[in-house]
CSV table of C-alpha atoms in Angstrom, one decimal:
chain,number,residue,atom,x,y,z
R,1,GLY,CA,0.0,0.0,0.0
R,2,ALA,CA,1.0,3.6,-0.3
R,3,VAL,CA,3.0,4.9,2.6
R,4,VAL,CA,3.4,8.5,3.6
R,5,SER,CA,6.0,9.3,6.2
R,6,GLN,CA,6.0,12.4,8.3
R,7,HIS,CA,8.9,13.6,10.4
R,8,PRO,CA,9.3,14.6,13.2
R,9,SER,CA,6.3,13.0,14.9
R,10,ARG,CA,6.8,15.2,17.9
R,11,VAL,CA,8.6,18.5,18.3
R,12,ILE,CA,8.9,20.9,21.2
R,13,CYS,CA,10.4,24.3,20.5
R,14,LYS,CA,10.8,27.7,22.1
R,15,SER,CA,8.6,30.6,21.1
R,16,GLY,CA,10.1,32.6,18.2
R,17,THR,CA,12.0,29.7,16.6
R,18,SER,CA,11.1,28.0,13.3
R,19,VAL,CA,10.2,24.4,12.9
R,20,LYS,CA,10.3,22.3,9.7
R,21,ILE,CA,8.1,19.3,9.2
R,22,GLU,CA,8.7,16.9,6.4
R,23,CYS,CA,6.2,14.8,4.5
R,24,ARG,CA,7.5,12.0,2.2
R,25,SER,CA,5.7,9.6,0.0
R,26,LEU,CA,7.8,6.5,0.3
R,27,ASP,CA,6.7,4.2,-2.4
R,28,PHE,CA,4.8,6.4,-4.9
R,29,GLN,CA,5.0,9.8,-6.6
R,30,ALA,CA,2.7,12.4,-5.2
R,31,THR,CA,1.4,15.0,-7.6
R,32,THR,CA,-0.3,16.9,-4.9
R,33,MET,CA,0.3,17.1,-1.1
R,34,PHE,CA,-2.0,18.6,1.4
R,35,TRP,CA,-1.3,20.1,4.8
R,36,TYR,CA,-3.8,20.1,7.6
R,37,ARG,CA,-4.0,21.3,11.1
R,38,GLN,CA,-6.1,19.4,13.7
R,39,PHE,CA,-7.1,20.7,17.1
R,40,PRO,CA,-8.1,18.3,19.8
R,41,LYS,CA,-11.3,16.5,19.2
R,42,GLN,CA,-11.8,18.4,15.9
R,43,SER,CA,-11.7,17.6,12.3
R,44,LEU,CA,-8.9,18.3,9.9
R,45,MET,CA,-8.6,21.9,8.7
R,46,LEU,CA,-7.0,22.2,5.3
R,47,MET,CA,-4.2,24.7,5.4
R,48,ALA,CA,-2.7,24.5,1.9
R,49,THR,CA,-2.4,22.4,-1.2
R,50,SER,CA,0.9,22.0,-2.9
R,51,ASN,CA,1.8,20.7,-6.3
R,52,GLU,CA,5.4,19.7,-7.2
R,53,GLY,CA,7.3,22.6,-8.6
R,54,SER,CA,4.8,25.3,-8.0
R,55,LYS,CA,3.7,27.6,-5.2
R,56,ALA,CA,1.3,26.3,-2.7
R,57,THR,CA,-2.3,27.4,-2.6
R,58,TYR,CA,-3.3,28.5,0.8
R,59,GLU,CA,-6.8,28.4,2.3
R,60,GLN,CA,-8.4,31.6,3.4
R,61,GLY,CA,-7.1,32.7,6.8
R,62,VAL,CA,-3.9,30.8,6.6
R,63,GLU,CA,-0.8,33.0,6.7
R,64,LYS,CA,1.5,32.0,3.9
R,65,ASP,CA,4.4,33.9,5.4
R,66,LYS,CA,4.0,32.0,8.6
R,67,PHE,CA,3.4,28.6,7.2
R,68,LEU,CA,6.0,28.1,4.4
R,69,ILE,CA,5.4,25.2,2.2
R,70,ASN,CA,7.9,23.8,-0.2
R,71,HIS,CA,7.2,20.9,-2.6
R,72,ALA,CA,10.6,20.4,-4.2
R,73,SER,CA,10.0,16.9,-5.6
R,74,LEU,CA,7.3,14.3,-6.3
R,75,THR,CA,8.1,12.6,-3.0
R,76,LEU,CA,8.8,15.4,-0.6
R,77,SER,CA,6.9,18.4,0.8
R,78,THR,CA,7.9,20.5,3.8
R,79,LEU,CA,6.0,22.8,6.1
R,80,THR,CA,8.0,25.4,8.0
R,81,VAL,CA,6.3,27.1,10.9
R,82,THR,CA,8.2,30.4,11.2
R,83,SER,CA,8.6,32.3,14.4
R,84,ALA,CA,6.4,29.8,16.2
R,85,HIS,CA,4.2,30.9,19.1
R,86,PRO,CA,2.2,28.9,21.6
R,87,GLU,CA,-1.0,29.3,19.6
R,88,ASP,CA,0.7,27.4,16.8
R,89,SER,CA,0.8,24.4,19.0
R,90,SER,CA,-1.2,21.8,17.2
R,91,PHE,CA,-1.2,18.4,15.4
R,92,TYR,CA,-0.1,18.9,11.8
R,93,ILE,CA,-0.9,16.2,9.2
R,94,CYS,CA,0.0,15.9,5.6
R,95,SER,CA,-1.6,13.8,2.9
R,96,ALA,CA,-0.6,12.9,-0.6
R,97,SER,CA,-2.4,12.1,-3.8
R,98,ARG,CA,-0.8,9.4,-5.9
R,99,LYS,CA,0.2,10.3,-9.4
R,100,GLY,CA,-2.2,8.6,-11.9
R,101,GLN,CA,-4.6,7.5,-9.2
R,102,GLY,CA,-8.2,8.4,-9.0
R,103,SER,CA,-9.1,11.7,-7.4
R,104,GLY,CA,-9.9,11.6,-3.7
R,105,GLU,CA,-7.6,8.7,-2.7
R,106,LEU,CA,-5.4,10.4,-0.2
R,107,PHE,CA,-2.8,8.8,1.9
R,108,PHE,CA,-2.1,10.4,5.2
R,109,GLY,CA,1.1,10.8,7.2
R,110,GLU,CA,1.1,9.9,10.9
R,111,GLY,CA,1.0,13.5,11.9
R,112,SER,CA,3.4,15.8,13.8
R,113,ARG,CA,2.6,17.2,17.2
R,114,LEU,CA,4.1,20.6,17.6
R,115,THR,CA,4.3,22.2,21.1
R,116,VAL,CA,5.6,25.7,21.3
R,117,LEU,CA,6.7,26.8,24.8
P,1,GLN,CA,-24.8,25.7,7.1
P,2,LYS,CA,-21.6,23.7,7.1
P,3,GLU,CA,-20.7,22.0,3.8
P,4,VAL,CA,-20.4,18.6,5.5
P,5,GLU,CA,-22.4,17.7,8.7
P,6,GLN,CA,-21.4,14.8,10.8
P,7,ASP,CA,-22.5,14.1,14.3
P,8,PRO,CA,-19.4,14.2,16.5
P,9,GLY,CA,-20.9,11.7,19.0
P,10,PRO,CA,-19.5,10.2,21.1
P,11,LEU,CA,-21.1,6.9,20.1
P,12,SER,CA,-20.7,3.9,22.4
P,13,VAL,CA,-21.9,0.4,21.5
P,14,PRO,CA,-21.4,-3.1,22.8
P,15,GLU,CA,-19.1,-5.5,21.0
P,16,GLY,CA,-20.8,-7.2,18.1
P,17,ALA,CA,-23.3,-4.4,17.5
P,18,ILE,CA,-23.9,-2.9,14.0
P,19,VAL,CA,-22.7,0.7,13.9
P,20,SER,CA,-24.1,3.3,11.6
P,21,LEU,CA,-22.2,6.5,10.9
P,22,ASN,CA,-23.6,9.2,8.7
P,23,CYS,CA,-22.8,12.5,7.0
P,24,THR,CA,-24.9,14.9,5.0
P,25,TYR,CA,-23.5,17.5,2.6
P,26,SER,CA,-24.7,20.5,0.7
P,27,ASN,CA,-22.5,20.7,-2.4
P,28,SER,CA,-24.0,18.5,-5.1
P,29,ALA,CA,-20.7,18.8,-7.1
P,30,PHE,CA,-19.0,16.3,-4.8
P,31,GLN,CA,-18.4,13.0,-6.6
P,32,TYR,CA,-15.9,11.1,-4.5
P,33,PHE,CA,-16.8,10.0,-1.0
P,34,MET,CA,-14.4,8.6,1.5
P,35,TRP,CA,-14.4,7.3,5.1
P,36,TYR,CA,-11.3,7.6,7.2
P,37,ARG,CA,-10.5,6.0,10.5
P,38,GLN,CA,-8.3,7.9,12.9
P,39,TYR,CA,-6.9,6.5,16.1
P,40,SER,CA,-5.9,8.8,18.8
P,41,ARG,CA,-2.8,10.9,18.0
P,42,LYS,CA,-2.4,9.2,14.6
P,43,GLY,CA,-3.1,10.3,11.1
P,44,PRO,CA,-6.3,9.2,9.3
P,45,GLU,CA,-6.2,6.0,7.3
P,46,LEU,CA,-8.5,5.4,4.3
P,47,LEU,CA,-11.2,2.8,5.0
P,48,MET,CA,-13.6,3.1,2.1
P,49,TYR,CA,-13.6,5.1,-1.2
P,50,THR,CA,-16.6,5.3,-3.5
P,51,TYR,CA,-17.4,7.2,-6.6
P,52,SER,CA,-20.9,8.6,-7.1
P,53,SER,CA,-24.0,6.8,-5.7
P,54,GLY,CA,-24.2,3.2,-4.6
P,55,ASN,CA,-22.9,0.7,-2.1
P,56,LYS,CA,-19.5,-0.7,-1.5
P,57,GLU,CA,-18.6,-3.5,0.8
P,58,ASP,CA,-15.3,-4.5,2.3
P,59,GLY,CA,-15.3,-7.1,5.0
P,60,ARG,CA,-17.3,-5.8,7.9
P,61,PHE,CA,-17.5,-2.3,6.4
P,62,THR,CA,-20.2,-1.1,4.0
P,63,ALA,CA,-20.3,2.4,2.5
P,64,GLN,CA,-23.4,3.8,1.0
P,65,VAL,CA,-23.8,7.0,-1.0
P,66,ASP,CA,-27.1,8.6,-1.9
P,67,LYS,CA,-26.4,11.6,-4.0
P,68,SER,CA,-30.0,12.5,-4.4
P,69,SER,CA,-30.3,13.0,-0.7
P,70,LYS,CA,-26.7,14.2,-0.2
P,71,TYR,CA,-26.3,11.5,2.4
P,72,ILE,CA,-23.5,9.0,3.0
P,73,SER,CA,-23.2,6.2,5.5
P,74,LEU,CA,-20.7,3.8,6.9
P,75,PHE,CA,-21.9,0.6,8.5
P,76,ILE,CA,-19.7,-1.6,10.6
P,77,ARG,CA,-20.9,-5.1,11.3
P,78,ASP,CA,-19.9,-7.2,14.2
P,79,SER,CA,-18.1,-4.3,15.7
P,80,GLN,CA,-14.9,-5.0,17.7
P,81,PRO,CA,-13.1,-3.0,20.4
P,82,SER,CA,-10.4,-2.4,17.9
P,83,ASP,CA,-12.9,-0.4,15.9
P,84,SER,CA,-12.9,2.2,18.6
P,85,ALA,CA,-11.6,5.4,16.9
P,86,THR,CA,-12.8,8.6,15.2
P,87,TYR,CA,-14.4,8.1,11.8
P,88,LEU,CA,-14.2,11.0,9.4
P,89,CYS,CA,-16.3,11.3,6.3
P,90,ALA,CA,-14.8,13.2,3.4
P,91,MET,CA,-15.8,14.2,-0.1
P,92,HIS,CA,-14.1,15.6,-3.1
P,93,ASN,CA,-14.8,17.0,-6.6
P,94,ASN,CA,-11.3,17.4,-8.0
P,95,ASN,CA,-11.2,21.1,-6.9
P,96,ASP,CA,-12.4,21.0,-3.4
P,97,MET,CA,-12.2,18.5,-0.5
P,98,ARG,CA,-14.1,18.7,2.7
P,99,PHE,CA,-14.1,16.6,5.9
P,100,GLY,CA,-16.8,16.0,8.4
P,101,ALA,CA,-16.1,16.8,12.0
P,102,GLY,CA,-15.6,13.1,12.8
P,103,THR,CA,-17.6,10.7,15.0
P,104,ARG,CA,-15.9,9.3,18.0
P,105,LEU,CA,-16.8,5.6,18.4
P,106,THR,CA,-16.2,3.4,21.4
P,107,VAL,CA,-16.9,-0.3,21.1
P,108,LYS,CA,-17.1,-1.8,24.6
P,109,PRO,CA,-16.1,-5.5,25.1
């Protein structure tokens, strides 16, 4: 099956620092990767959609200068939370759409829990 | 009105019960319908994926889509404690994807 790896799974950082989260499709090429944020006991909130080699499309209300997304290859997308603050503490999840696969079949990473002190 | 409505529960059933999970939606353009299972502190995993209206069965799981009513369901037969998780419905139309709030299910032994 398709595997999406997310790293790190947990990260704790000080306020004001930047944190990078990686999302890799291990056994398939991902044309599109999605980044979500999930608050406790709530559903996934789509933050942005990224296609390999192009700029990410951000959802309304998501600060693109704060949440930098890079999709450098068909197997890797990164989310950088810049100048993190405690309110950025959350569970961040990526998903990937397999190249050539039917729409809607997304494969999710295990998530990264960010805690900003 | 939210685009996707899903009762967050919690839903608690005894082991062996049939579980029915549902979502309604408002955007008739959605064509692809999915159910994801998410264990605590983990990413969602795809359970069922259907295109347009109809039924799809996979083991103990059956997904139903009624596009005329904008209503989708997931049935779990012979529920097991290991089925305890949050179940998210999702739908997609190539340009837009939306998730339900998720229903937290507990199956008690």
